[in-house]
MMTF fields as JSON, N, C-alpha, C and O atoms, coordinates in Angstrom:
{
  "mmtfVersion": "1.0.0",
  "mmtfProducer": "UNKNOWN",
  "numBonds": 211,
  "numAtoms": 212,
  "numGroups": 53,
  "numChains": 1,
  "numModels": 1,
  "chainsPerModel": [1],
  "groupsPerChain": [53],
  "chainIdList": ["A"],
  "bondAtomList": [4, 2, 8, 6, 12, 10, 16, 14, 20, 18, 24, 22, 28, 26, 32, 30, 36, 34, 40, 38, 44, 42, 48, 46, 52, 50, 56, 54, 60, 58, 64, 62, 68, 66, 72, 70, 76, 74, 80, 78, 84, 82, 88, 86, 92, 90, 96, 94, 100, 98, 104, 102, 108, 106, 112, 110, 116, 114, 120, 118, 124, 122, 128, 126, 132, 130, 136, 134, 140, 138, 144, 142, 148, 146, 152, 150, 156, 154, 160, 158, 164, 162, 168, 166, 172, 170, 176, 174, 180, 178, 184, 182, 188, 186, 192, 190, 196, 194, 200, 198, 204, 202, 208, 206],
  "bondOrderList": [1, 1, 1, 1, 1, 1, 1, 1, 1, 1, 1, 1, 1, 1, 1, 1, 1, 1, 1, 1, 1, 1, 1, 1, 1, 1, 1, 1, 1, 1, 1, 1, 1, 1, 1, 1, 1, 1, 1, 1, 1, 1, 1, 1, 1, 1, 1, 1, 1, 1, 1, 1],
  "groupList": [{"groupName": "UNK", "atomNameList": ["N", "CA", "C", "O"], "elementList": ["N", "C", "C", "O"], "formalChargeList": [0, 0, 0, 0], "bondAtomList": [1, 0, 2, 1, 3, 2], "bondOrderList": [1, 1, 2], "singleLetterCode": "X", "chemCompType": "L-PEPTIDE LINKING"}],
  "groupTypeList": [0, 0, 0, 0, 0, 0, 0, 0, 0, 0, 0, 0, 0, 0, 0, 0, 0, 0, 0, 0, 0, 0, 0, 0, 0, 0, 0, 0, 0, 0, 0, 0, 0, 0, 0, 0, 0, 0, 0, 0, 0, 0, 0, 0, 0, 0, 0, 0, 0, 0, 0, 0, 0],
  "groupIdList": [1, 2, 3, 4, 5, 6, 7, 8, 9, 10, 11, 12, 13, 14, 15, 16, 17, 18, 19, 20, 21, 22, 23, 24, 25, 26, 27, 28, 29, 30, 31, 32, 33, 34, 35, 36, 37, 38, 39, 40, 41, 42, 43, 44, 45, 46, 47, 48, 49, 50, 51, 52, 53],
  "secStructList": [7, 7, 2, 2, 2, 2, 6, 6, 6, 7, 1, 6, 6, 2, 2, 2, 2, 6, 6, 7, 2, 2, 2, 2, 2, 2, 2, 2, 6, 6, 7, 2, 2, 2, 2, 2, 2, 2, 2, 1, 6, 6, 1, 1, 7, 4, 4, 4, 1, 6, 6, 6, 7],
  "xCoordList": [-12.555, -12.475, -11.535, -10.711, -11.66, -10.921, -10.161, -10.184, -9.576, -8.503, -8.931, -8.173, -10.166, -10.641, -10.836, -10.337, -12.174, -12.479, -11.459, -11.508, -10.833, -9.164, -8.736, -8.914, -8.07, -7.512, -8.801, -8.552, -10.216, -10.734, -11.18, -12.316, -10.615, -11.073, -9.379, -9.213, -8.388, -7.083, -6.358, -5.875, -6.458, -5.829, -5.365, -5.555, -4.931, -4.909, -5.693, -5.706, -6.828, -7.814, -8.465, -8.601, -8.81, -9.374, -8.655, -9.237, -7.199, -6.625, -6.422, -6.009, -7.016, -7.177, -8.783, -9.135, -9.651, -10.936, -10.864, -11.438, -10.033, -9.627, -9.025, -9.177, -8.599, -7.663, -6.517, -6.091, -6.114, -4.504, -3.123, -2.043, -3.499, -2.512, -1.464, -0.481, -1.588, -0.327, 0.519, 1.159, 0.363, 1.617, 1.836, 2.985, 0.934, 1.002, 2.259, 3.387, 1.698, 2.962, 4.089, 5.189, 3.957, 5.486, 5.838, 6.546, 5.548, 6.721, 6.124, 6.789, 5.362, 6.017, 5.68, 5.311, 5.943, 5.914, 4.52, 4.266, 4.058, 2.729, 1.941, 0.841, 2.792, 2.35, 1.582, 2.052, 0.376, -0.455, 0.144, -0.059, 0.868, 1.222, 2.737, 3.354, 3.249, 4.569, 4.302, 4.808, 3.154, 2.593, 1.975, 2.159, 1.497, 0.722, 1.973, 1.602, 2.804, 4.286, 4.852, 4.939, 5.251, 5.728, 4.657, 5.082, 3.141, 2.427, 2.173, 1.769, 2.411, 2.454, 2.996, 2.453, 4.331, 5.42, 5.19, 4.767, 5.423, 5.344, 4.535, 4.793, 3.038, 1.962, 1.267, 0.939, 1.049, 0.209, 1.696, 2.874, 0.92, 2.162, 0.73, -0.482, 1.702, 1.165, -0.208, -1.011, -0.502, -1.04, -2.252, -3.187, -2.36, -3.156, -4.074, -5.219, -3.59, -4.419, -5.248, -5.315, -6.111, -7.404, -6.227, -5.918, -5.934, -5.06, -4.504, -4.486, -3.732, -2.777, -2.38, -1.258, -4.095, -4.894, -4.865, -5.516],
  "yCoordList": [3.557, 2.208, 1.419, 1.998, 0.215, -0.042, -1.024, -0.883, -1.91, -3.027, -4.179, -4.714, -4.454, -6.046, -5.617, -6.066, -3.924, -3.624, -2.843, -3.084, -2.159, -2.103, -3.209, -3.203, -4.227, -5.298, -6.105, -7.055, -5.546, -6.055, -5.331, -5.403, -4.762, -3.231, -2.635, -2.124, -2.684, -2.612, -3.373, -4.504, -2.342, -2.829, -1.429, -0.224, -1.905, -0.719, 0.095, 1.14, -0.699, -0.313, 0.92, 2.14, -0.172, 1.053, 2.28, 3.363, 2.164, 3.363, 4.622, 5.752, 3.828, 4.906, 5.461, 6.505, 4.482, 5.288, 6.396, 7.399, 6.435, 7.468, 8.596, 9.66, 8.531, 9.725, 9.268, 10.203, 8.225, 8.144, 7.523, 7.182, 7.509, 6.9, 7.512, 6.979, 9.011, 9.639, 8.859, 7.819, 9.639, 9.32, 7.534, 7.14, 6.68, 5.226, 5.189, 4.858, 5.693, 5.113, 5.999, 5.456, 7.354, 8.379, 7.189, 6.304, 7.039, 6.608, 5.096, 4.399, 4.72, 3.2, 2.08, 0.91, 2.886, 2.159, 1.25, 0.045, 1.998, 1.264, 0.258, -0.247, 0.085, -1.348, -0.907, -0.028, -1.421, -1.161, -1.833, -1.369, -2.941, -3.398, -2.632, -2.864, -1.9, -1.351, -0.141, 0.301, 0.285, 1.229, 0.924, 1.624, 0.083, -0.345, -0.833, -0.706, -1.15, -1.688, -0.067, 0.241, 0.983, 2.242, 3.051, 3.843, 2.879, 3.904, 2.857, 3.399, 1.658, 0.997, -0.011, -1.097, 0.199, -0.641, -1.941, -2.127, -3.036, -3.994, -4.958, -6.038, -3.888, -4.336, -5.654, -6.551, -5.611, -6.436, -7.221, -6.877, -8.403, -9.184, -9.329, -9.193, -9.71, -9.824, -10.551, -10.001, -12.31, -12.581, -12.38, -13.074, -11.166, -10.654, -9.742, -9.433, -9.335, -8.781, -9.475, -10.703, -8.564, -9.005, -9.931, -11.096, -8.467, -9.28, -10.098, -10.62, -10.473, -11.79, -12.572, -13.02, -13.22, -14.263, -15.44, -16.456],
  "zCoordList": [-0.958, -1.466, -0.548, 0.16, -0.571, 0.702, -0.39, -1.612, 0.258, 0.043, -0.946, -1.755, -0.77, -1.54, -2.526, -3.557, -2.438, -3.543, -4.823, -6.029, -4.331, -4.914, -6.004, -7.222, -5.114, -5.942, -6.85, -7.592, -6.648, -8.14, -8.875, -9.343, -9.033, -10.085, -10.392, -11.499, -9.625, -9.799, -11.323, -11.36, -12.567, -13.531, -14.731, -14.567, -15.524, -16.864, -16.722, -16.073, -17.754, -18.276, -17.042, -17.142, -15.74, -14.831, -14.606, -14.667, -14.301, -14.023, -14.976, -14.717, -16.618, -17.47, -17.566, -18.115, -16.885, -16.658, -15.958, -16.383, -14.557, -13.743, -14.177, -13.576, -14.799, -16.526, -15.33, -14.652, -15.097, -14.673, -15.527, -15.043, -16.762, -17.891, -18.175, -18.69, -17.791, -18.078, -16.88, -17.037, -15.593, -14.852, -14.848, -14.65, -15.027, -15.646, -16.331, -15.966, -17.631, -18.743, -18.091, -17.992, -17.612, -17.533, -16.416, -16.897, -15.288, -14.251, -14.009, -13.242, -14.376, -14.314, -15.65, -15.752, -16.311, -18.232, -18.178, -18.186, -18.143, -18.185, -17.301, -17.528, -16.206, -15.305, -14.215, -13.493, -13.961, -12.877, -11.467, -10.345, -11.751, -10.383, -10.254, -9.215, -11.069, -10.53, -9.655, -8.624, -10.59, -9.689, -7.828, -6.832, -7.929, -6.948, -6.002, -4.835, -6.037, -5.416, -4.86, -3.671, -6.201, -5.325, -4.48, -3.639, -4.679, -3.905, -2.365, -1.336, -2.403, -1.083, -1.105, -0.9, -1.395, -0.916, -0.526, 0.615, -1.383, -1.284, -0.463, 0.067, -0.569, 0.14, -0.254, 0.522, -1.975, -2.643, -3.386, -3.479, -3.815, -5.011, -6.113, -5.951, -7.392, -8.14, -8.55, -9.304, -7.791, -7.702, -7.4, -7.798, -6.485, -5.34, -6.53, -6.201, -7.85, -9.14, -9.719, -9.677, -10.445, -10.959, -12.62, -12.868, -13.378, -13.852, -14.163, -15.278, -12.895, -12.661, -12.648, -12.885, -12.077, -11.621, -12.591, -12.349]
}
């Protein structure tokens, strides 16, 4: 998946389709963009979410 398609499919809901909700809620209380900030460092801002927007 590359970059565009990422940030529109990049949210909750999806990352619990992925069964990724545990480590979600354990290390970053639930936030998809906190997550998205520690796995690539201050690549995306918030805006840049489907979310967000």
């Amino acid at each position: 998946m590359d970059e565009k398609q990422l940030l529109k499919v990049f949210n909750q809901k999806w990352l619990i389709k992925q069964k990724l909700w545990t480590p979600l809620k354990r290390y970053w209380k639930g936030s998809p963009y906190e997550m998205l900030i520690a796995l690539y460092s201050n690549r995306f801002s918030k805006n840049m979410l489907k979310g967000y927007i």
